Amino acid sequence: MEEKNIKEIEPKVLEQSSDDLQVIDDLVKTPADQKVFTKVKVNFRRAPIKRRQSDKPKDDFEQKVLDLARVTRVMAGGKRMKFRATMVIGDKKGKVGIGIAKGMDVSMAISKAVSKARKNLVEVPIIDGTVPHQVRINDHSAKLMIRPARSGSGIKAGGVMRIVFELAGIKDVVAKILGTSNKVNNAKATVKALNSFIPQAVEAARASKKAPAQPATYSAHNQNRGAFVRKDKPTGHKKDRGESK
C-alpha cells in the first residue's frame, strides 16, 4: 500500500515543478523583462563620492599654545604616558578663554584643549584699548597686578600674560607677575583677573571717556611761562586760589 501512494504522489509533484520552471523561463526570455534587468544593472554602478562641505561659518578666534608637556601616570600595569596642552583662544574683540586637556598624542591634546577653551570664554571690558581700572589678584601661588596704560604705550607684560592680552584685544596695559613663574597658573590667574572688573567702575570709566573735555584757557599768572590751565583747576599762586597775603 505504501508503494502505490508514492507512485501516485510523484507525478503530481513533478508536474507542478515543471510548470513552475516553464513560467520562470518565459518571464526571463521576454524582452521587456530584459530591459528592466539592464536598467537595474546600470543603477548598481558606483557613483562618485561627494564630500560634504561644512556649512559652519568660520569663526574669528585665534589660538596659541601656552604650554605643552609630557606627563606620566603610574598604574598597576606600569606607567602611562600622555601629553598635556594648555591653549588660549581669542577673537581680539574682548573675548578670551583658556583650556587644558590631555591626550595620547599632541594633536589630540590640542584639539581637546581648544574645545574646552571655547566653553570657558570670558568677556573683557576694553575702554580705548586698555583695561578700566587697576586690579590685583592672588590665585593660589600666582600673584598678578594689572593696570591701565596711556594710548600708544603698548603691552608692557611678559610671559603668558602678553599672549592673553593680545588675543583679548588689549593694546595698552601694564602688568606684573609677582608670584610663581608657572605658565599654567599665571595663565589661569590672568583670565580670572580680566573677568574680575567691577561693573560700576567700568560704567564710570566709560562715562568719563564719553564726557566732553573742558576748554583750556590762558592764565594771566603764567603769561611768561606760556602755560595753558583749566578754569576749574587753581594754580599754586594765592591770587589764583582767591587768597590774600
Short mmCIF file of C-alpha atoms in Angstrom, two decimals:
data_model
loop_
_atom_site.label_atom_id
_atom_site.label_comp_id
_atom_site.label_asym_id
_atom_site.label_seq_id
_atom_site.Cartn_x
_atom_site.Cartn_y
_atom_site.Cartn_z
CA MET A 1 0.00 0.00 0.00
CA GLU A 2 2.82 2.40 0.73
CA GLU A 3 4.38 1.91 -2.76
CA LYS A 4 1.10 2.80 -4.51
CA ASN A 5 0.81 6.02 -2.56
CA ILE A 6 4.32 7.02 -3.54
CA LYS A 7 3.73 6.37 -7.24
CA GLU A 8 0.54 8.39 -7.19
CA ILE A 9 2.13 11.37 -5.49
CA GLU A 10 5.34 11.63 -7.53
CA PRO A 11 3.78 12.53 -10.89
CA LYS A 12 1.80 15.38 -9.32
CA VAL A 13 4.90 16.88 -7.73
CA LEU A 14 6.83 16.59 -10.99
CA GLU A 15 4.06 18.26 -12.93
CA GLN A 16 3.92 21.21 -10.51
CA SER A 17 7.67 21.69 -10.52
CA SER A 18 7.91 21.55 -14.30
CA ASP A 19 5.15 24.14 -14.68
CA ASP A 20 6.92 26.46 -12.29
CA LEU A 21 10.15 26.16 -14.25
CA GLN A 22 8.39 26.93 -17.51
CA VAL A 23 6.79 30.04 -16.10
CA ILE A 24 10.16 31.32 -14.83
CA ASP A 25 11.84 30.66 -18.19
CA ASP A 26 9.11 32.56 -20.03
CA LEU A 27 9.49 35.56 -17.74
CA VAL A 28 13.26 35.71 -18.22
CA LYS A 29 13.06 35.39 -22.01
CA THR A 30 10.60 38.25 -22.50
CA PRO A 31 12.32 41.34 -23.97
CA ALA A 32 10.53 43.72 -21.63
CA ASP A 33 11.97 41.98 -18.61
CA GLN A 34 15.42 42.08 -20.16
CA LYS A 35 15.17 45.86 -20.46
CA VAL A 36 14.17 46.16 -16.84
CA PHE A 37 17.05 43.93 -15.87
CA THR A 38 19.55 46.06 -17.79
CA LYS A 39 18.21 49.24 -16.17
CA VAL A 40 18.65 47.78 -12.72
CA LYS A 41 22.14 46.68 -13.65
CA VAL A 42 23.07 50.24 -14.68
CA ASN A 43 21.70 51.65 -11.45
CA PHE A 44 24.06 49.45 -9.46
CA ARG A 45 27.13 51.29 -10.78
CA ARG A 46 29.13 53.01 -8.08
CA ALA A 47 28.58 56.77 -8.08
CA PRO A 48 31.48 59.13 -7.29
CA ILE A 49 31.75 60.04 -3.61
CA LYS A 50 30.83 63.66 -2.92
CA ARG A 51 32.47 65.12 0.12
CA ARG A 52 30.19 67.34 2.15
CA GLN A 53 31.47 70.81 2.73
CA SER A 54 30.81 72.02 6.25
CA ASP A 55 28.21 74.79 6.34
CA LYS A 56 29.54 76.13 9.67
CA PRO A 57 30.68 79.76 9.44
CA LYS A 58 34.34 80.37 10.07
CA ASP A 59 34.89 81.97 13.45
CA ASP A 60 37.37 84.76 14.16
CA PHE A 61 39.09 83.02 17.04
CA GLU A 62 42.84 82.65 17.02
CA GLN A 63 44.61 80.05 19.09
CA LYS A 64 48.08 79.79 20.56
CA VAL A 65 49.92 77.15 22.57
CA LEU A 66 50.89 78.34 26.03
CA ASP A 67 52.42 75.14 27.33
CA LEU A 68 52.97 71.60 26.07
CA ALA A 69 54.27 68.90 28.43
CA ARG A 70 54.51 65.13 28.64
CA VAL A 71 53.01 63.66 31.78
CA THR A 72 53.02 60.15 33.21
CA ARG A 73 50.62 58.26 35.42
CA VAL A 74 51.72 55.21 37.36
CA MET A 75 49.20 52.38 37.01
CA ALA A 76 49.15 48.81 38.27
CA GLY A 77 50.48 47.57 34.94
CA GLY A 78 53.13 50.27 34.60
CA LYS A 79 53.49 53.90 33.54
CA ARG A 80 51.00 55.51 31.18
CA MET A 81 52.36 58.36 29.03
CA LYS A 82 50.18 61.26 27.87
CA PHE A 83 50.55 64.81 26.58
CA ARG A 84 49.10 67.88 28.29
CA ALA A 85 48.34 71.00 26.26
CA THR A 86 47.44 74.47 27.54
CA MET A 87 45.74 76.55 24.85
CA VAL A 88 44.37 80.09 24.78
CA ILE A 89 41.93 81.40 22.16
CA GLY A 90 40.57 84.88 21.49
CA ASP A 91 38.90 86.99 18.83
CA LYS A 92 40.82 90.23 19.65
CA LYS A 93 37.47 91.89 20.32
CA GLY A 94 37.10 91.28 24.05
CA LYS A 95 36.63 87.51 24.23
CA VAL A 96 39.33 85.17 25.52
CA GLY A 97 39.40 81.69 27.01
CA ILE A 98 41.86 79.11 28.28
CA GLY A 99 41.68 75.32 28.14
CA ILE A 100 43.82 72.49 29.49
CA ALA A 101 43.47 68.89 28.28
CA LYS A 102 45.40 65.64 27.94
CA GLY A 103 45.64 63.18 25.07
CA MET A 104 47.55 60.18 23.80
CA ASP A 105 49.25 62.39 21.20
CA VAL A 106 49.90 66.10 20.75
CA SER A 107 47.16 66.75 18.18
CA MET A 108 44.51 65.09 20.34
CA ALA A 109 45.55 67.11 23.39
CA ILE A 110 45.47 70.39 21.44
CA SER A 111 42.03 69.73 19.94
CA LYS A 112 40.60 68.85 23.36
CA ALA A 113 42.14 71.94 24.93
CA VAL A 114 40.70 74.22 22.22
CA SER A 115 37.20 72.76 22.69
CA LYS A 116 37.47 73.36 26.45
CA ALA A 117 38.69 76.92 25.87
CA ARG A 118 35.58 77.63 23.76
CA LYS A 119 33.42 76.60 26.71
CA ASN A 120 35.33 78.86 29.12
CA LEU A 121 35.19 82.16 27.21
CA VAL A 122 35.07 85.40 29.22
CA GLU A 123 34.24 88.91 28.03
CA VAL A 124 36.78 91.60 28.85
CA PRO A 125 35.61 95.25 29.05
CA ILE A 126 38.04 97.24 26.90
CA ILE A 127 37.96 101.05 27.01
CA ASP A 128 40.14 102.88 24.48
CA GLY A 129 42.33 99.80 24.07
CA THR A 130 43.07 99.34 27.77
CA VAL A 131 41.51 97.94 30.94
CA PRO A 132 39.05 100.03 33.01
CA HIS A 133 40.97 100.13 36.29
CA GLN A 134 43.78 98.54 38.24
CA VAL A 135 43.31 95.04 39.62
CA ARG A 136 45.37 92.73 41.82
CA ILE A 137 44.67 89.04 42.19
CA ASN A 138 46.04 86.19 44.27
CA ASP A 139 45.17 82.80 42.82
CA HIS A 140 46.95 80.11 44.83
CA SER A 141 50.65 80.60 44.10
CA ALA A 142 50.06 83.15 41.30
CA LYS A 143 50.04 86.86 42.12
CA LEU A 144 49.38 89.43 39.39
CA MET A 145 48.96 93.16 39.03
CA ILE A 146 47.22 94.72 36.00
CA ARG A 147 46.67 98.45 35.49
CA PRO A 148 45.61 100.64 32.57
CA ALA A 149 48.10 102.50 30.40
CA ARG A 150 48.04 105.52 28.11
CA SER A 151 47.19 105.17 24.47
CA GLY A 152 50.21 104.18 22.42
CA SER A 153 52.24 102.74 25.29
CA GLY A 154 51.71 99.13 24.16
CA ILE A 155 51.63 95.93 26.18
CA LYS A 156 54.18 96.06 28.96
CA ALA A 157 53.98 92.49 30.21
CA GLY A 158 55.89 89.30 29.76
CA GLY A 159 55.36 85.58 29.59
CA VAL A 160 51.91 84.18 29.06
CA MET A 161 50.25 87.46 30.08
CA ARG A 162 51.32 89.12 26.83
CA ILE A 163 49.76 86.31 24.77
CA VAL A 164 46.47 86.52 26.69
CA PHE A 165 46.32 90.31 26.29
CA GLU A 166 47.00 90.13 22.56
CA LEU A 167 44.27 87.57 21.92
CA ALA A 168 41.83 89.50 24.11
CA GLY A 169 42.37 92.67 22.05
CA ILE A 170 44.04 94.81 24.74
CA LYS A 171 46.57 97.16 23.14
CA ASP A 172 47.81 99.27 26.07
CA VAL A 173 48.33 97.75 29.51
CA VAL A 174 50.93 97.40 32.25
CA ALA A 175 51.12 94.07 34.07
CA LYS A 176 53.48 92.41 36.51
CA ILE A 177 53.92 88.83 37.72
CA LEU A 178 54.59 88.96 41.46
CA GLY A 179 54.35 85.27 42.38
CA THR A 180 55.19 81.98 40.74
CA SER A 181 56.63 81.62 37.26
CA ASN A 182 54.46 78.62 36.37
CA LYS A 183 52.88 79.24 32.96
CA VAL A 184 49.65 77.35 33.61
CA ASN A 185 48.92 79.05 36.94
CA ASN A 186 49.77 82.51 35.58
CA ALA A 187 47.53 81.99 32.54
CA LYS A 188 44.61 80.93 34.75
CA ALA A 189 45.16 83.91 37.05
CA THR A 190 45.33 86.33 34.10
CA VAL A 191 41.99 85.19 32.70
CA LYS A 192 40.50 85.31 36.19
CA ALA A 193 41.77 88.88 36.66
CA LEU A 194 40.32 90.00 33.32
CA ASN A 195 36.96 88.62 34.45
CA SER A 196 37.02 90.39 37.85
CA PHE A 197 36.49 94.03 36.85
CA ILE A 198 33.83 95.84 38.88
CA PRO A 199 30.77 96.71 36.72
CA GLN A 200 30.20 100.08 38.43
CA ALA A 201 33.81 101.10 37.84
CA VAL A 202 33.57 100.00 34.21
CA GLU A 203 30.45 102.11 33.63
CA ALA A 204 32.05 105.11 35.36
CA ALA A 205 35.17 104.80 33.20
CA ARG A 206 33.09 104.62 30.04
CA ALA A 207 31.05 107.65 31.10
CA SER A 208 34.20 109.68 31.78
CA LYS A 209 35.57 108.80 28.36
CA LYS A 210 32.35 109.91 26.66
CA ALA A 211 32.13 113.22 28.60
CA PRO A 212 33.35 116.24 26.59
CA ALA A 213 36.63 117.79 27.68
CA GLN A 214 36.57 121.24 29.29
CA PRO A 215 38.12 124.07 27.26
CA ALA A 216 41.56 125.27 28.29
CA THR A 217 42.17 128.97 29.00
CA TYR A 218 45.29 131.08 29.05
CA SER A 219 46.34 132.04 32.57
CA ALA A 220 47.48 135.60 33.22
CA HIS A 221 49.74 134.47 36.08
CA ASN A 222 51.58 132.04 33.78
CA GLN A 223 51.88 134.55 30.96
CA ASN A 224 55.65 134.48 30.99
CA ARG A 225 55.68 130.68 31.11
CA GLY A 226 53.15 130.34 28.30
CA ALA A 227 51.16 127.59 30.03
CA PHE A 228 47.54 126.65 29.46
CA VAL A 229 45.45 125.76 32.53
CA ARG A 230 41.81 124.91 33.13
CA LYS A 231 39.32 127.29 34.75
CA ASP A 232 38.28 124.83 37.42
CA LYS A 233 41.86 123.90 38.36
CA PRO A 234 43.58 126.60 40.51
CA THR A 235 47.30 127.14 40.22
CA GLY A 236 49.75 127.29 43.08
CA HIS A 237 49.62 131.09 43.38
CA LYS A 238 47.46 132.62 46.13
CA LYS A 239 45.83 135.10 43.73
CA ASP A 240 44.56 132.26 41.55
CA ARG A 241 43.19 130.48 44.62
CA GLY A 242 41.42 133.66 45.81
CA GLU A 243 43.58 134.04 48.92
CA SER A 244 45.19 137.26 50.20
CA LYS A 245 48.61 137.64 51.71
#
